[in-house]
Coordinates of N, CA, C and O in Angstrom, one line a residue:
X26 N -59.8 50.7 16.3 CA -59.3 49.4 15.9 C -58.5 49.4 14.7 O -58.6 50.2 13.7
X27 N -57.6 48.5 14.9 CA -56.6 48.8 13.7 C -56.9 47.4 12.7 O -56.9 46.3 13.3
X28 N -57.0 47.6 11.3 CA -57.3 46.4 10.5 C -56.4 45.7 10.0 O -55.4 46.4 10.0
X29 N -56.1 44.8 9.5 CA -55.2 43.3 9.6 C -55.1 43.5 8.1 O -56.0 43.1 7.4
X30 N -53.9 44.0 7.7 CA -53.3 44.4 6.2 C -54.0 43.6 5.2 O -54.2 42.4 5.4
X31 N -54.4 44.1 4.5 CA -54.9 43.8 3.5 C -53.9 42.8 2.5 O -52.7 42.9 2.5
X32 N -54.6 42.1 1.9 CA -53.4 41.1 0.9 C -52.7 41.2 0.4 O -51.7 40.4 0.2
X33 N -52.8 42.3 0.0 CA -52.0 43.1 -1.3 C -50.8 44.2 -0.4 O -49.8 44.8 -0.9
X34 N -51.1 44.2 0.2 CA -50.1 44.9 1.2 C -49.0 43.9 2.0 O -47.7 44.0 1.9
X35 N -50.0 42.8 2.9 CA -49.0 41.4 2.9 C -48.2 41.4 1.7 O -47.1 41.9 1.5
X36 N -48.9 40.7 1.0 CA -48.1 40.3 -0.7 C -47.0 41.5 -0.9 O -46.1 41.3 -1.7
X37 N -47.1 42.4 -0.3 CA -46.3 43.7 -1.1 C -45.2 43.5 -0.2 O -44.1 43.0 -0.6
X38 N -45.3 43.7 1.1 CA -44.0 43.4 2.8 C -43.6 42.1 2.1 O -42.3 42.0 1.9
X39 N -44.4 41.3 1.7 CA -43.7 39.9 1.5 C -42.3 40.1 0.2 O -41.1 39.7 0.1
X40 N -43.2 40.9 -0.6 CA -42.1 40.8 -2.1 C -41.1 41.7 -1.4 O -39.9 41.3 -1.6
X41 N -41.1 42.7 -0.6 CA -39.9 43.4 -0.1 C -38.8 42.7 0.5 O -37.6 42.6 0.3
X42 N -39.7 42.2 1.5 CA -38.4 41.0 2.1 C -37.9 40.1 1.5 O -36.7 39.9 1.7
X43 N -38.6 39.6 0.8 CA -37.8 38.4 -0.4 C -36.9 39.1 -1.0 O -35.7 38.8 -0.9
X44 N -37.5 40.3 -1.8 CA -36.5 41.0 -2.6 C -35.4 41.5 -2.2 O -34.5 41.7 -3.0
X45 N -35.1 42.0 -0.5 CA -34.0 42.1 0.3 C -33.2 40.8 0.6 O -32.0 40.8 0.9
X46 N -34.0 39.6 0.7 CA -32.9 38.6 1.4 C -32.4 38.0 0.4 O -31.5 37.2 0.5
X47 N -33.1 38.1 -1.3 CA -32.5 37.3 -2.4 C -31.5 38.7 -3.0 O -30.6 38.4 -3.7
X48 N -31.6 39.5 -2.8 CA -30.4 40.7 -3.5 C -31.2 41.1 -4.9 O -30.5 41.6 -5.8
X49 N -32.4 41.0 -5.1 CA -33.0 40.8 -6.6 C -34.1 42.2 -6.3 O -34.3 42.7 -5.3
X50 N -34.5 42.4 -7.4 CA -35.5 43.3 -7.2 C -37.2 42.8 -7.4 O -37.6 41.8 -8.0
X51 N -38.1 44.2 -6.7 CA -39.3 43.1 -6.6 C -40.1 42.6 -7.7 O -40.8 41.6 -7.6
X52 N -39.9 43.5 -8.8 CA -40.1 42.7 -10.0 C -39.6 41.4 -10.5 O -40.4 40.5 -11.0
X53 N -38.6 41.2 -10.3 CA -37.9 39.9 -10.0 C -38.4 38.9 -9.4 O -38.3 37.7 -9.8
X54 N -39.1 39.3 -8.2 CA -39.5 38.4 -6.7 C -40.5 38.2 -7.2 O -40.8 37.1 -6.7
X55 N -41.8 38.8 -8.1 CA -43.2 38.9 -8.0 C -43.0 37.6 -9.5 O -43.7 36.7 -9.8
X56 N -41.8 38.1 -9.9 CA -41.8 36.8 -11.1 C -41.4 35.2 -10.6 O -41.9 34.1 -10.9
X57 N -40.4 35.5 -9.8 CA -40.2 33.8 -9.4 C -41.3 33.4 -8.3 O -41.2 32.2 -7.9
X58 N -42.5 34.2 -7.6 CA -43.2 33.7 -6.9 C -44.6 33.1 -8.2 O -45.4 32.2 -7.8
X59 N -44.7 33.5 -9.4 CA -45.4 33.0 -10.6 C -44.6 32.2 -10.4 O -45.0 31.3 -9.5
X60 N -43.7 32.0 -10.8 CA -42.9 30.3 -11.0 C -43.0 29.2 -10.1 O -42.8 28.0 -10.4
X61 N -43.3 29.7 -8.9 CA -43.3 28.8 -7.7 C -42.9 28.9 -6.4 O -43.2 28.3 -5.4
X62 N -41.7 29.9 -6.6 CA -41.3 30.0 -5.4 C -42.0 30.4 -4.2 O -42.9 31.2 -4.3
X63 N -41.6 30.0 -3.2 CA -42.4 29.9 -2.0 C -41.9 31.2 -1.3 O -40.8 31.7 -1.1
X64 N -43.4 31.8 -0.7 CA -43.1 33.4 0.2 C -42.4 32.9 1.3 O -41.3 33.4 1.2
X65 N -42.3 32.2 2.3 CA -41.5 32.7 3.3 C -39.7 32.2 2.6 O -39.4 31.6 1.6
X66 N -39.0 32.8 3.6 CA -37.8 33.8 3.3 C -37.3 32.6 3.3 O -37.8 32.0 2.3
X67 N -36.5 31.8 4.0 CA -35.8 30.4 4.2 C -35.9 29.6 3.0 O -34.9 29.2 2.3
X68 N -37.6 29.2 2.7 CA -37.8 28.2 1.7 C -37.3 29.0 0.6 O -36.3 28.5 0.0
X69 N -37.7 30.4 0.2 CA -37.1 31.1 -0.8 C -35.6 31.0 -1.3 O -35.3 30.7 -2.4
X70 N -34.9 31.2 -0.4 CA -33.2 31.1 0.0 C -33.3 29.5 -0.9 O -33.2 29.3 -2.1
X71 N -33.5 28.7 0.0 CA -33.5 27.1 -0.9 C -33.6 26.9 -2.1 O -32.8 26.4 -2.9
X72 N -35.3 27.6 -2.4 CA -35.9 27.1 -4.1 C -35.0 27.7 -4.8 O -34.3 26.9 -5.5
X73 N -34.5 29.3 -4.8 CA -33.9 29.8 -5.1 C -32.5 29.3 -5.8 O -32.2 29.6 -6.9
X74 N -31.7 28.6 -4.9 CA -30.6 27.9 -4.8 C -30.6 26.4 -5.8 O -29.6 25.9 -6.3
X75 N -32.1 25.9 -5.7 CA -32.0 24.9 -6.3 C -32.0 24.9 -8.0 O -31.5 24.0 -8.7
X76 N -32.7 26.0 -8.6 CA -33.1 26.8 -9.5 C -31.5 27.1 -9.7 O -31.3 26.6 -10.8
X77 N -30.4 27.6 -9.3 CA -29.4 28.0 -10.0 C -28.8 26.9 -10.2 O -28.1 26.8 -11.2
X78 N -28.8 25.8 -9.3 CA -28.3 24.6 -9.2 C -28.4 23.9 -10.7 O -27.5 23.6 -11.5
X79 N -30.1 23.7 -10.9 CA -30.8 23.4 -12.2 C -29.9 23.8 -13.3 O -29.5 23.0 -14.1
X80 N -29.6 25.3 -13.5 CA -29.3 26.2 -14.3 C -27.7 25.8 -14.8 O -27.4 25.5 -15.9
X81 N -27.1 25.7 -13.7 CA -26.1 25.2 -13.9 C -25.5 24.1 -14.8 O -24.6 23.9 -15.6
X82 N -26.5 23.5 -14.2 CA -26.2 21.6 -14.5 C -26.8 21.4 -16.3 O -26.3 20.6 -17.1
X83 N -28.1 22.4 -16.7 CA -28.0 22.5 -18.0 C -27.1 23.2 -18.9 O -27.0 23.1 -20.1
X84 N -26.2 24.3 -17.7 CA -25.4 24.6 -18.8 C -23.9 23.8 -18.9 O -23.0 23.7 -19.8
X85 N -24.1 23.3 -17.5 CA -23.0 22.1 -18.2 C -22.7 20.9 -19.1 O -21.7 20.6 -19.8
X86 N -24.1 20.3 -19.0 CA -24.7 19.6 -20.3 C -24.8 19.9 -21.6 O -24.8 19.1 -22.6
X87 N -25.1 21.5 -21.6 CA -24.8 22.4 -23.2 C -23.1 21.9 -23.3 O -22.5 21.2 -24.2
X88 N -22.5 22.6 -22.2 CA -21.0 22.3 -22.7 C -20.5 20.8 -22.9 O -20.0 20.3 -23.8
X89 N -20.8 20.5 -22.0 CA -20.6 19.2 -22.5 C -21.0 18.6 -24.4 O -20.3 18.6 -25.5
X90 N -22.4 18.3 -23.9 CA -22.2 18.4 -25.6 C -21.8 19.1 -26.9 O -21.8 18.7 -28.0
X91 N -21.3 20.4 -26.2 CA -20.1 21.0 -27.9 C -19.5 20.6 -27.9 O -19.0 20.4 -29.0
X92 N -18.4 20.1 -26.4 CA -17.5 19.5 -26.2 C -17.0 18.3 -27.4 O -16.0 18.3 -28.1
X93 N -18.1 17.4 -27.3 CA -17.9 16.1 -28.1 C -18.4 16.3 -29.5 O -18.1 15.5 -30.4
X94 N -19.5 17.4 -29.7 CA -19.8 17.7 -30.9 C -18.5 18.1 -31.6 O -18.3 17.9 -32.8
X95 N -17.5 18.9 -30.4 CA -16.2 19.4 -31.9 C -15.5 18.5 -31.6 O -14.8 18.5 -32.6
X96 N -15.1 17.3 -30.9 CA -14.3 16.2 -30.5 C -15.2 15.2 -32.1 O -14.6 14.8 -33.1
X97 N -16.2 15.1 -32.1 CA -16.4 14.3 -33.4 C -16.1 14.9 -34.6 O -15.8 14.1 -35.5
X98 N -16.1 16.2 -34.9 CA -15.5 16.9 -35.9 C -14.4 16.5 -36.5 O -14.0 16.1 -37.6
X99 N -13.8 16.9 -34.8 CA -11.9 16.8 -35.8 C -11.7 15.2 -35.8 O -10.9 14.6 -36.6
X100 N -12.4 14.5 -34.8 CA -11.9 13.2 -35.5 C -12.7 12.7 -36.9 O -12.2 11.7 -37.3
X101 N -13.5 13.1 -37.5 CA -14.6 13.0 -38.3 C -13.1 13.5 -39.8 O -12.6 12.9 -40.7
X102 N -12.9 14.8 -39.4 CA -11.4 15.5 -40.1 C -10.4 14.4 -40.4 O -10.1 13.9 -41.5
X103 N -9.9 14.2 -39.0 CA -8.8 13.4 -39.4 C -8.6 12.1 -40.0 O -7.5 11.7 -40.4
X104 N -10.1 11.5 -40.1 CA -10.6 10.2 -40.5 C -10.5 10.7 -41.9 O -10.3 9.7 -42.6
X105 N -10.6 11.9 -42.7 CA -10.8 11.8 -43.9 C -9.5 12.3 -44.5 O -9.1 12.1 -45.7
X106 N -8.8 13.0 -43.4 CA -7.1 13.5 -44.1 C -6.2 11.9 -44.0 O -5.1 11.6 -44.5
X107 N -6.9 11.0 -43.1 CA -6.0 9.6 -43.4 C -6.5 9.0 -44.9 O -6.0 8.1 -45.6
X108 N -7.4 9.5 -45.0 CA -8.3 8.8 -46.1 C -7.7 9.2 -47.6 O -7.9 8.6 -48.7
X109 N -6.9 10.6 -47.3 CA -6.6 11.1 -48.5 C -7.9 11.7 -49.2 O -8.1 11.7 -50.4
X110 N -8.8 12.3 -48.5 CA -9.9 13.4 -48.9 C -10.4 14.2 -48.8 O -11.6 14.5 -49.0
X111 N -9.2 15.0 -48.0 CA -9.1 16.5 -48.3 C -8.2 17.2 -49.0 O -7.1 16.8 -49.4
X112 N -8.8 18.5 -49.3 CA -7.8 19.1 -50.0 C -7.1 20.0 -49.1 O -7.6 20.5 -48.1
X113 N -5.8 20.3 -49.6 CA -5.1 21.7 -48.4 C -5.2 23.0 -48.9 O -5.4 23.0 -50.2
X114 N -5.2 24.0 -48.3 CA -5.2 25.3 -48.7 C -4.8 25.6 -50.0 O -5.2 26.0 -51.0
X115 N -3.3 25.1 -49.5 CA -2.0 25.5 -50.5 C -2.5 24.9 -52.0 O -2.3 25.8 -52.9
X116 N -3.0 23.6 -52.5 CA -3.4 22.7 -53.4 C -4.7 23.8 -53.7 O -4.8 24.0 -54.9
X117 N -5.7 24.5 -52.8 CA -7.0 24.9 -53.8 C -6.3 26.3 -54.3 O -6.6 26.9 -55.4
X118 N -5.4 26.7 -53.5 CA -4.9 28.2 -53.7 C -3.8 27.7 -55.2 O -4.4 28.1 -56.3
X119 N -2.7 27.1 -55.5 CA -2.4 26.6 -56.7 C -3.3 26.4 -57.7 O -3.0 26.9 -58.8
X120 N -4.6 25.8 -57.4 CA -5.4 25.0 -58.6 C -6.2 26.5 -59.2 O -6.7 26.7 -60.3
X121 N -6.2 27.5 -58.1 CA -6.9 28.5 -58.7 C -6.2 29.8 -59.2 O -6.7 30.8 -59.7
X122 N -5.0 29.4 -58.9 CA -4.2 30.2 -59.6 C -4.1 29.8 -61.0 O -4.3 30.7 -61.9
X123 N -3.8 28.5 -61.2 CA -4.0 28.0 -62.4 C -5.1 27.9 -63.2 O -4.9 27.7 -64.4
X124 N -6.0 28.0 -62.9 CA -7.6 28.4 -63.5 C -7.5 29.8 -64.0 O -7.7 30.1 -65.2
X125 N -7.2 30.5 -63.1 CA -7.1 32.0 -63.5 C -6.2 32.5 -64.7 O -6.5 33.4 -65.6
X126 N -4.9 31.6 -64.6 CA -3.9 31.7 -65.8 C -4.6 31.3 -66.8 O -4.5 32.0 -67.8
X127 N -5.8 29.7 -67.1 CA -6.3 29.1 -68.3 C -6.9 30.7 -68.7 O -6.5 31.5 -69.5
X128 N -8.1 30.8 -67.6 CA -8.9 32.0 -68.1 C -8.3 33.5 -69.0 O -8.8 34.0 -70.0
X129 N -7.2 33.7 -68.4 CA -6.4 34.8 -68.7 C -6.2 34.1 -70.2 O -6.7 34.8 -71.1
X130 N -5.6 32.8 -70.6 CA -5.1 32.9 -71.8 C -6.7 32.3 -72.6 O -6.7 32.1 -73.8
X131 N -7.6 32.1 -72.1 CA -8.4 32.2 -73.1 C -8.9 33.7 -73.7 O -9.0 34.0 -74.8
X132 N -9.3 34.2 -72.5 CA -9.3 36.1 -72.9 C -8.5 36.5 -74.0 O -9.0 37.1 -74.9
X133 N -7.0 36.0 -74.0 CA -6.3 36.5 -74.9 C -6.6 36.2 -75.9 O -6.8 37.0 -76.8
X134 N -6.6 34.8 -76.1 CA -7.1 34.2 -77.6 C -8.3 34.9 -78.2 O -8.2 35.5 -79.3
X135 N -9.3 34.9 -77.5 CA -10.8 35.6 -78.0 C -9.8 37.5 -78.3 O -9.5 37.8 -79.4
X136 N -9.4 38.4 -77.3 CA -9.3 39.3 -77.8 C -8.2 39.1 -79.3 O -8.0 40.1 -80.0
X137 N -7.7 37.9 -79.5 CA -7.0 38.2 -80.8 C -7.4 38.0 -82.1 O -7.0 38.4 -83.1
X138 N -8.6 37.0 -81.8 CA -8.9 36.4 -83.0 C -10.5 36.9 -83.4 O -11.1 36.5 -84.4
X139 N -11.0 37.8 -82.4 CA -12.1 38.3 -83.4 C -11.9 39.6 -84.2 O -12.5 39.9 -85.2
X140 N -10.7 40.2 -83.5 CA -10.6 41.6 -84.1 C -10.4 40.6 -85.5 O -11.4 40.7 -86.3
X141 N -9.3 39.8 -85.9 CA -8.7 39.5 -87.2 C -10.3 38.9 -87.8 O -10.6 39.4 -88.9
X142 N -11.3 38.0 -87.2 CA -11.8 37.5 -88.2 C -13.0 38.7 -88.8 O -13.7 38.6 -89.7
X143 N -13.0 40.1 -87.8 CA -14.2 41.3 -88.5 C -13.5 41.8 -89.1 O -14.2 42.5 -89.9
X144 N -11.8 41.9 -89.4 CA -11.1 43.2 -89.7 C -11.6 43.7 -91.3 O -11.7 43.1 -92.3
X145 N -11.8 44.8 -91.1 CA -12.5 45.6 -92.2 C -13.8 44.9 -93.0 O -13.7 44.6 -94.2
X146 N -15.1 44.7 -92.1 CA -16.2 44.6 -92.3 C -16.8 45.8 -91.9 O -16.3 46.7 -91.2
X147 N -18.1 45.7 -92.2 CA -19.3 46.7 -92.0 C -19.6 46.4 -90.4 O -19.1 45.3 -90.0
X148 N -20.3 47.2 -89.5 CA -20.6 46.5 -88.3 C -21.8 46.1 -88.5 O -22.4 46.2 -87.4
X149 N -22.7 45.6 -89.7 CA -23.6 45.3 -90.1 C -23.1 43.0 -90.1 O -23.6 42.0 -89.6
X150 N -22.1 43.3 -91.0 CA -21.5 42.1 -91.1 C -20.3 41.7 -90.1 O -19.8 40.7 -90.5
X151 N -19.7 42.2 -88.9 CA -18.9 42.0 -88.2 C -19.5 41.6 -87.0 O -19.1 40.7 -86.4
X152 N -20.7 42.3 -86.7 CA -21.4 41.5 -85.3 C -21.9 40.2 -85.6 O -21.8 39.5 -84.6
X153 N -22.3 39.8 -86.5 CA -22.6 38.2 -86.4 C -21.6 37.7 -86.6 O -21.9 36.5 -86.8
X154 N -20.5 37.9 -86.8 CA -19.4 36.9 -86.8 C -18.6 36.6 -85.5 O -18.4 35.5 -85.0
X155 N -18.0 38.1 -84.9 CA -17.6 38.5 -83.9 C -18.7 37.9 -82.3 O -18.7 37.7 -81.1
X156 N -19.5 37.7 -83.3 CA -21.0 37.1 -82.2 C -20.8 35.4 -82.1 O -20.8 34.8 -81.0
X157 N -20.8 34.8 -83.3 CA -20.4 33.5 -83.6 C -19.2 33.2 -83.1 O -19.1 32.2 -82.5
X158 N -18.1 34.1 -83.3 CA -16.7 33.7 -82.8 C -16.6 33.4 -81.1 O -16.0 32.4 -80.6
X159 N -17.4 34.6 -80.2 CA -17.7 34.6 -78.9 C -18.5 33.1 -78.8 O -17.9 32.1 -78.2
X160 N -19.4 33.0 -79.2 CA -19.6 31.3 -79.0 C -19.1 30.3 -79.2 O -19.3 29.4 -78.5
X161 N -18.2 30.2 -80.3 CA -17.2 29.7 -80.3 C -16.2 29.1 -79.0 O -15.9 28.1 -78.4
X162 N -16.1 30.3 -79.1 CA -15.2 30.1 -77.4 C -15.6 29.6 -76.7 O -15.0 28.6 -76.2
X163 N -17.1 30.0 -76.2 CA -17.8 30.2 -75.0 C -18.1 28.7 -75.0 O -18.3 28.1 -74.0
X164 N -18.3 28.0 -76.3 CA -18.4 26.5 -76.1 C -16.7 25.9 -75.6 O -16.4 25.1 -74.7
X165 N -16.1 26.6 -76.5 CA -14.8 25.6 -75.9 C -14.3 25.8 -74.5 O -13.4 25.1 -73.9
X166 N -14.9 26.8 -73.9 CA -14.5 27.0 -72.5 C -15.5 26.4 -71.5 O -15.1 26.3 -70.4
X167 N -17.1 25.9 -71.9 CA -17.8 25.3 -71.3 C -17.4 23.8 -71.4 O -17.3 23.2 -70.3
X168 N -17.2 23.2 -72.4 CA -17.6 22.0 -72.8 C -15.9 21.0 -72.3 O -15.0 20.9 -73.1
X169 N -15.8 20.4 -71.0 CA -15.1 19.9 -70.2 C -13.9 18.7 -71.2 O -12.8 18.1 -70.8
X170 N -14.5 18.7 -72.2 CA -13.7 17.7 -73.5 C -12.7 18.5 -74.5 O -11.7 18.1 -75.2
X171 N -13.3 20.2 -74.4 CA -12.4 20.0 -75.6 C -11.2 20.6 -74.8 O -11.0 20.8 -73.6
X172 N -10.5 20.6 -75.8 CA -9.0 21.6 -75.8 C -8.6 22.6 -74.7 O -7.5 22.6 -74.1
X173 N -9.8 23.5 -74.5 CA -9.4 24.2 -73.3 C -8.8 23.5 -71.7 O -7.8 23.8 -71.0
X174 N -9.8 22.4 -71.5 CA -10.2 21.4 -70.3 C -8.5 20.7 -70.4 O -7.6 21.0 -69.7
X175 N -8.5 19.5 -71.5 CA -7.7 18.6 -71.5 C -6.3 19.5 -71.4 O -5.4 19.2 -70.6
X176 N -6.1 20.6 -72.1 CA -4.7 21.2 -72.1 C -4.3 21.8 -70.8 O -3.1 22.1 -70.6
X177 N -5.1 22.2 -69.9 CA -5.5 23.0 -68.8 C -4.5 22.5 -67.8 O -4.4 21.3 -67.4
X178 N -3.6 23.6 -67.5 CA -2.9 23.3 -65.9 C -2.8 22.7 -65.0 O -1.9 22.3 -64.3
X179 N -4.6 22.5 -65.0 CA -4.8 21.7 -63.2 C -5.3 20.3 -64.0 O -5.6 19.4 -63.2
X180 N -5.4 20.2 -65.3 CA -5.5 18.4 -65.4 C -4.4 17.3 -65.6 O -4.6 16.2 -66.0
X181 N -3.0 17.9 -65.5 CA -2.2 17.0 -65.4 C -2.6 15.7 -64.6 O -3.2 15.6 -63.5
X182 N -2.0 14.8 -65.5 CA -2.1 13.2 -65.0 C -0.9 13.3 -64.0 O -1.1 12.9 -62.8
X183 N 0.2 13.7 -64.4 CA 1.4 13.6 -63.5 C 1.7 13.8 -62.3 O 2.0 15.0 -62.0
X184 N 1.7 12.7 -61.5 CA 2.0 13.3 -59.5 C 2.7 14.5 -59.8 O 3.3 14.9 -60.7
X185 N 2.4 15.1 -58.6 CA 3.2 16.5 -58.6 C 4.3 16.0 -57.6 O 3.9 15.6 -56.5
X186 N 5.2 16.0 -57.7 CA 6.6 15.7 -57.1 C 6.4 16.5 -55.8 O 5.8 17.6 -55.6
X187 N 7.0 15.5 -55.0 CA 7.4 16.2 -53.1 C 8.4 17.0 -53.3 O 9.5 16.5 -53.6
X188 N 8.1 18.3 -53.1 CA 9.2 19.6 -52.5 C 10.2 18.1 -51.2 O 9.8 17.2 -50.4
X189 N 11.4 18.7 -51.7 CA 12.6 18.0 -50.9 C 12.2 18.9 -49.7 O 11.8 20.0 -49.8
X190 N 12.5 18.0 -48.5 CA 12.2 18.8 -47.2 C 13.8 19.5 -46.8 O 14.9 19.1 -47.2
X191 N 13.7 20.6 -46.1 CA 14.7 21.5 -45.8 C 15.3 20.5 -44.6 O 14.4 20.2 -43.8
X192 N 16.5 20.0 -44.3 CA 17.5 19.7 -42.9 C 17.6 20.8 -42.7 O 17.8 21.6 -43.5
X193 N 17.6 21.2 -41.0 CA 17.7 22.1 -40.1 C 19.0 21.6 -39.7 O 19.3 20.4 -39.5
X194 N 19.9 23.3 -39.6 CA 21.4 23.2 -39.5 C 21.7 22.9 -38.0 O 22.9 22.7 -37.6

C-alpha cells in the first residue's frame, strides 16, 4: 500500500509549484504563504498581482507627495524672493569677501602695533602688554559698535547701484 504524502511533502510539491508559476524562489513562496497567500496556483497568480498592485499605488502616493512637497518649496522660495528675503550667492560671496579684507586689515593693525608698543622691553615686561594690546583688539573686533564694525565694508548705508545691463548687438 502506498501512503498519502505526508504534509510536509504536500506543503513542499506545493511551494515548488507556486515557486514555478510565480518565477520566485521557494523561499520566497514559503514567505508570502506566511503573509497569506493562498496555496492553490490561480488564487496565487491573483493575491500575488494584487500585492504588486498595492505596492504600486504606495509608491505612487510616495511620489506624489515629493512631488508637492518640492512644488511647496519653490513656491514657499519664490514667495520670499518677491518679498525681498533672500539673499543671492553673488551678495554672500561679496559680503565675505569683504569680511575677509576687514579681518586681513585688522591682522595688520595688531601685527604693527604690538611689535611698536614691546619694542625693547624685557619679555618679562612685554608679554603683559603685548597680552593687553591683543585684547585690545580682540574687544574692538568683537564688540559690533566700535570702529572696526561701523567702518567695515559690508555696513555701508548706501544702496549699492545696479550694474547697467549689457544691450545685445
Amino acid at each position: 500500500m502506498n501512503k498519502p504524502p505526508s504534509k510536509s511533502r504536500r506543503a513542499n510539491g506545493t511551494v515548488k509549484a507556486l515557486a514555478e508559476a510565480l518565477d520566485i524562489t521557494n523561499r520566497q513562496v514559503s514567505t508570502l504563504l506566511r503573509q497569506g497567500m493562498p496555496e492553490d496556483v490561480s488564487a496565487a497568480l491573483d493575491w500575488k498581482a494584487s500585492q504588486t498592485n498595492r505596492d504600486t499605488s504606495d509608491e505612487l502616493r510616495s511620489a506624489k507627495i515629493r512631488v508637492l512637497h518640492e512644488q511647496e518649496q519653490r513656491l514657499k522660495l519664490q514667495n520670499e524672493a518677491s518679498r525681498n528675503e533672500l539673499i543671492s550667492r553673488a551678495e554672500v560671496h561679496e559680503m565675505f569677501v569683504a569680511l575677509g579684507s576687514a579681518i586681513n586689515v585688522f591682522c595688520e593693525r595688531a601685527s604693527r602695533e604690538i611689535p611698536n608698543e614691546v619694542l625693547g622691553l624685557s619679555i618679562e615686561k612685554s608679554l603683559p602688554k603685548s597680552r593687553a594690546k591683543m585684547r585690545e583688539l580682540q574687544n574692538l573686533f568683537c564688540d559690533r559698535r566700535s570702529e572696526f564694525w561701523t567702518k567695515h565694508p559690508t555696513q555701508s548705508d548706501e544702496p549699492k547701484a545696479d550694474k547697467p545691463k549689457r544691450k545685445k548687438p
